[in-house]
mmCIF file of C-alpha atoms in Angstrom:
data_model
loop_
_atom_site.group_PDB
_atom_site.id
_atom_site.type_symbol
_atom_site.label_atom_id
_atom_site.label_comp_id
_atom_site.label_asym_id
_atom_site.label_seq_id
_atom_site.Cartn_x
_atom_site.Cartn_y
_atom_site.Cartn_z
ATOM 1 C CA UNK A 1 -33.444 -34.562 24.439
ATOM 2 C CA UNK A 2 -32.824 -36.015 27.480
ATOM 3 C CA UNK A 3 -29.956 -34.813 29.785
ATOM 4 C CA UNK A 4 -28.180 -36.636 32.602
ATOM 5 C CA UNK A 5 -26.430 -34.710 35.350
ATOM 6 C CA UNK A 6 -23.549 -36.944 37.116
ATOM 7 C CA UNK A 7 -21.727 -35.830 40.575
ATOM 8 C CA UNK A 8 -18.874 -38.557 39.837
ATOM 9 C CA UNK A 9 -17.047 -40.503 36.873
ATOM 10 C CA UNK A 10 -19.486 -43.824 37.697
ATOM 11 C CA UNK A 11 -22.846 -43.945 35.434
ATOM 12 C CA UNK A 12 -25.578 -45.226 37.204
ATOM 13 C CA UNK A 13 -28.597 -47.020 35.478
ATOM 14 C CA UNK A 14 -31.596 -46.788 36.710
ATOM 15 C CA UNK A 15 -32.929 -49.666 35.210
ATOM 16 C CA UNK A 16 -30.598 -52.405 36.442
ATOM 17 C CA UNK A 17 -29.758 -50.312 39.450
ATOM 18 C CA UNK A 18 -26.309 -51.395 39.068
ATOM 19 C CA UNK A 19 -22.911 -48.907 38.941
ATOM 20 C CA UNK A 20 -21.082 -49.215 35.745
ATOM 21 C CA UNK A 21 -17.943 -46.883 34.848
ATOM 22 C CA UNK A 22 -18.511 -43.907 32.530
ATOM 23 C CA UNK A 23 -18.167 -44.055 28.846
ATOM 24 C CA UNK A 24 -15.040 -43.199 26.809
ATOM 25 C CA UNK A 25 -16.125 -39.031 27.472
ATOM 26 C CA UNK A 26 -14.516 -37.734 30.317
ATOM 27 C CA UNK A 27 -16.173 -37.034 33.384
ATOM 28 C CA UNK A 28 -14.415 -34.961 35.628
ATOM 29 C CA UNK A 29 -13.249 -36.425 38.919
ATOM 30 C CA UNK A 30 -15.239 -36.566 42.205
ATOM 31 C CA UNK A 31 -14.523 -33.032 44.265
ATOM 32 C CA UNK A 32 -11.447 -34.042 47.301
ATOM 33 C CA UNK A 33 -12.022 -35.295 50.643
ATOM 34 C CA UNK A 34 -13.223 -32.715 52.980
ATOM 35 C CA UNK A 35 -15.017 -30.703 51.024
ATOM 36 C CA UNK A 36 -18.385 -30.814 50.068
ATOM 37 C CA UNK A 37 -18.749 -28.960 47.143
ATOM 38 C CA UNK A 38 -19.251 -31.104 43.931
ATOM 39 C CA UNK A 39 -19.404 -30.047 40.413
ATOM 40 C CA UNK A 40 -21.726 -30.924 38.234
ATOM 41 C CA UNK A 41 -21.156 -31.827 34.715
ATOM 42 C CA UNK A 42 -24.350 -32.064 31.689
ATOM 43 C CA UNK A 43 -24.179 -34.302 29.181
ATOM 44 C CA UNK A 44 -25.462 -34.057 26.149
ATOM 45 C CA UNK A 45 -25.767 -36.920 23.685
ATOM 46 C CA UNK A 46 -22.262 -36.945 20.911
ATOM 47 C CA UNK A 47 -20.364 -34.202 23.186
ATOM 48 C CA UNK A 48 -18.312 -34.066 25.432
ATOM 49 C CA UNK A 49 -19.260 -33.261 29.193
ATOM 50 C CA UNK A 50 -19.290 -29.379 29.792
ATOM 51 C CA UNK A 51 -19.311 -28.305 33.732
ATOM 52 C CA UNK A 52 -21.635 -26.090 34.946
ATOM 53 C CA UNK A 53 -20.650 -22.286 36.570
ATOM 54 C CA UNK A 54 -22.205 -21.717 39.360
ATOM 55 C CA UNK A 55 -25.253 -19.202 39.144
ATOM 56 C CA UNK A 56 -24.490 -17.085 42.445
ATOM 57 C CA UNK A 57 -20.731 -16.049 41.158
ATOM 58 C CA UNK A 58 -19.929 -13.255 39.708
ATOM 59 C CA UNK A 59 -16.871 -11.487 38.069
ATOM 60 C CA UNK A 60 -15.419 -9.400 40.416
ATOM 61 C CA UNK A 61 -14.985 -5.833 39.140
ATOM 62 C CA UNK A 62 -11.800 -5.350 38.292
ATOM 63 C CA UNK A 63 -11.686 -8.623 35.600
ATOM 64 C CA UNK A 64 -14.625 -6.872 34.363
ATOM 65 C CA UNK A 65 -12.726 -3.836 33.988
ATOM 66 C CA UNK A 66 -9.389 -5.600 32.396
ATOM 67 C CA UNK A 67 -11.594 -8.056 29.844
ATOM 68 C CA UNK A 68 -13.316 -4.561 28.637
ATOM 69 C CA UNK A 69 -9.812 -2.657 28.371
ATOM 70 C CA UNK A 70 -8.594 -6.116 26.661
ATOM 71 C CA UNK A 71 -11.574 -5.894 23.895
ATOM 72 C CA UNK A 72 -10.644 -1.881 23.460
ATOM 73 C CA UNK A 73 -6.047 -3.115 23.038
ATOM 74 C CA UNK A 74 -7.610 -5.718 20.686
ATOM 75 C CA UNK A 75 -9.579 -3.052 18.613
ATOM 76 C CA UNK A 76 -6.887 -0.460 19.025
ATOM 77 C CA UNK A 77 -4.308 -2.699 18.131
ATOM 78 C CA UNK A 78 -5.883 -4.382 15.093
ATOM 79 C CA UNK A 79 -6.383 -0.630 13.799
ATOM 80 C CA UNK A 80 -2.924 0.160 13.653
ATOM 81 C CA UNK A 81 -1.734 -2.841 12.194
ATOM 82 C CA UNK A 82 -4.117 -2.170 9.051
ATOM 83 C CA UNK A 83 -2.869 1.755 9.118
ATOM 84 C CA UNK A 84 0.327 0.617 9.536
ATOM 85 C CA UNK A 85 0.004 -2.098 6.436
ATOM 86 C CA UNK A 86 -1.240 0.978 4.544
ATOM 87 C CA UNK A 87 1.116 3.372 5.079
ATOM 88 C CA UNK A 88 3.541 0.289 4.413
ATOM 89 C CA UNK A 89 2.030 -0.750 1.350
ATOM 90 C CA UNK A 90 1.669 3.312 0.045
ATOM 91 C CA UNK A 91 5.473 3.761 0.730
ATOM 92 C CA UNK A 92 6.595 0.954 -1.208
ATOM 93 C CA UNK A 93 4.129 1.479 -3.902
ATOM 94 C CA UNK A 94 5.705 5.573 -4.333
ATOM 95 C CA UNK A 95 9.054 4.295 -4.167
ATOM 96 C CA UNK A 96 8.192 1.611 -7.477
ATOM 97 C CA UNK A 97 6.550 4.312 -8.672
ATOM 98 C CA UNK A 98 9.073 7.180 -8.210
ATOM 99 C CA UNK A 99 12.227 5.221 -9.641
ATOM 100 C CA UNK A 100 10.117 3.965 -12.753
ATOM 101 C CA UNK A 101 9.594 7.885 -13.290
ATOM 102 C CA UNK A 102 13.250 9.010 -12.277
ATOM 103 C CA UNK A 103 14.031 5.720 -14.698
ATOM 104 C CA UNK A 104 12.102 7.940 -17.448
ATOM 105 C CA UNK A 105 13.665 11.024 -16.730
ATOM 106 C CA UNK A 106 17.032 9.482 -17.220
ATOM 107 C CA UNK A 107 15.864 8.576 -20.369
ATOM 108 C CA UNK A 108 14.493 11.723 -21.744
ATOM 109 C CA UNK A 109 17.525 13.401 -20.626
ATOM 110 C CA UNK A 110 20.051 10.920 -22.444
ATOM 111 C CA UNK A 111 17.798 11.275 -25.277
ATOM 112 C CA UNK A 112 17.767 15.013 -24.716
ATOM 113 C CA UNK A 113 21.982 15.401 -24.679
ATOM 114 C CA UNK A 114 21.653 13.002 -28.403
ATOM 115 C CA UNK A 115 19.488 15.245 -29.753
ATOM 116 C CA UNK A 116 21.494 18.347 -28.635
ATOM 117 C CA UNK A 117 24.712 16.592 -30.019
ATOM 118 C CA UNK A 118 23.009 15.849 -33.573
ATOM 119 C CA UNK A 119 21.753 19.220 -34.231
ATOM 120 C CA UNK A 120 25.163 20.579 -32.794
ATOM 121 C CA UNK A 121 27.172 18.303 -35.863
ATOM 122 C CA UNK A 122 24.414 19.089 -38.616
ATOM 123 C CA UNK A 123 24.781 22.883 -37.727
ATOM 124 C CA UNK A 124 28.766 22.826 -38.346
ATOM 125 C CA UNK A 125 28.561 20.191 -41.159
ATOM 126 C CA UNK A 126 26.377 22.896 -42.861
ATOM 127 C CA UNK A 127 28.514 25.714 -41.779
ATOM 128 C CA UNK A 128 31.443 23.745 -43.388
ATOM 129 C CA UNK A 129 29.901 23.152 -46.545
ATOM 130 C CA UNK A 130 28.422 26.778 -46.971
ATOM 131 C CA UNK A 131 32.172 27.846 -46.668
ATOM 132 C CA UNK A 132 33.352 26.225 -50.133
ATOM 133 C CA UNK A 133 32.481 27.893 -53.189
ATOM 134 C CA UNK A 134 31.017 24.813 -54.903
ATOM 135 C CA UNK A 135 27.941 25.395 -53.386
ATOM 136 C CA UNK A 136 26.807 28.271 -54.794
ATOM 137 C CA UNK A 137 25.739 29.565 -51.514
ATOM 138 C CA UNK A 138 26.159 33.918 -51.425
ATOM 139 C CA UNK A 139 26.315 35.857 -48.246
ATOM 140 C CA UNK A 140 22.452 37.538 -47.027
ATOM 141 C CA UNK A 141 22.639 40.970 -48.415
ATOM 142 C CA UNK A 142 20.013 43.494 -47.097
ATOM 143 C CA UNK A 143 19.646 45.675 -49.442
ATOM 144 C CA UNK A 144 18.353 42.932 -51.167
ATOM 145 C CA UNK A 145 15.848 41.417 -49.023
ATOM 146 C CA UNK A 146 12.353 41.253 -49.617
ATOM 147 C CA UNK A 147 9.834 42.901 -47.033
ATOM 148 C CA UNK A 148 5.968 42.691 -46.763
ATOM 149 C CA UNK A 149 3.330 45.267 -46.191
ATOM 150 C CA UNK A 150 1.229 44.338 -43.224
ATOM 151 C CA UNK A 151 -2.220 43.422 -43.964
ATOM 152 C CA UNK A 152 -4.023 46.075 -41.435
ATOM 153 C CA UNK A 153 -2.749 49.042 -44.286
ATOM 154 C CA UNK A 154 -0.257 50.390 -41.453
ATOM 155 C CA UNK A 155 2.857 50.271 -43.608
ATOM 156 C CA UNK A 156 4.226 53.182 -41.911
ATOM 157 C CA UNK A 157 4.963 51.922 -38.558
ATOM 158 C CA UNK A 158 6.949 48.495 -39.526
ATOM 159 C CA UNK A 159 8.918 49.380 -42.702
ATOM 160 C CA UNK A 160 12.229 50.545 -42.477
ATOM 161 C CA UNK A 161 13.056 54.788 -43.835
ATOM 162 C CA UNK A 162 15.944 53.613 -45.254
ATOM 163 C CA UNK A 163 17.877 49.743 -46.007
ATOM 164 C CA UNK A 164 19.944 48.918 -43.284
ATOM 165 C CA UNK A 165 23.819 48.486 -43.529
ATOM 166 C CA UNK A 166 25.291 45.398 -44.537
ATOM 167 C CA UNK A 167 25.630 43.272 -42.051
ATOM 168 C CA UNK A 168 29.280 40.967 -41.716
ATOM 169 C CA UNK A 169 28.631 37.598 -41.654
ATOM 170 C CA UNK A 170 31.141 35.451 -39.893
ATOM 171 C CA UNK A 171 32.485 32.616 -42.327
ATOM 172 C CA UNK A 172 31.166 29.935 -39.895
ATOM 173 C CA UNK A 173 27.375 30.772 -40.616
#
């Protein structure tokens, strides 16, 4: 691959040793009057002319030291924004999570206060009905309750010496 080096935006052939102007890709401009440094520009077949950096300059220090403390913001500051998207994304996730709970709770509890209510009306519906004589329903009496011997042979300890009193019942229960 053959490259061509120009010095100004006229193409030379060597062939017909005739001047032509340059092709549609741009060639840089000649370098002003009074100076006689000129750039040179490489061409390279399909692409567009690139110049060419001169070989005996150097970066002075400090842009060394800025494009390395550049690369370490860049780093630094692409690390945060992914912490910072994570601790984003965890606190919105908790807070979906925590109201669907507390949402739960709610539940339970209104559930709860039903369930208290409904036992709460069958107790007194019962207590109400035990109270008239057309059920048939009699007051506990102890003396004629029933009691068990233990199963270890230790009937001593648990059984009453004598039948306890009778016990008033209030007409609600």
């Amino acid at each position: 691959m053959a490259r061509k080096i120009y010095q100004s935006s006229r193409i030379m052939n060597p062939a017909t040793k005739k001047v032509s102007q340059s092709s549609p890709a741009r060639v840089p401009p000649p370098a002003k009057a009074g100076t006689n440094l000129h750039q040179r520009v490489v061409i390279k077949p399909d692409e567009q002319p690139m110049p060419i950096a001169f070989k005996n300059q150097k970066p002075p220090a400090w842009f060394k030291r800025l494009s390395k403390l550049q690369k370490r913001f860049g780093a630094a500051t692409f690390l945060l924004m992914g912490g910072m998207l994570l601790v984003y994304g965890a606190t919105v996730y908790t807070q979906q999570k925590w109201s669907q709970e507390y949402r739960k709770l709610e539940n339970l509890q209104r559930y709860e206060r039903q369930l208290i209510t409904t036992n709460e009306l069958l107790k007194n519906q019962m207590a109400t009905e035990a109270e008239t004589p057309a059920t048939g329903l009699v007051a506990p009496n102890p003396s004629e309750a029933i009691v068990l011997q233990p199963v270890n042979g230790d009937a001593s300890s648990s059984l009453p010496e004598k039948p306890a009193e009778k016990i008033e019942v209030p007409p609600g229960y």
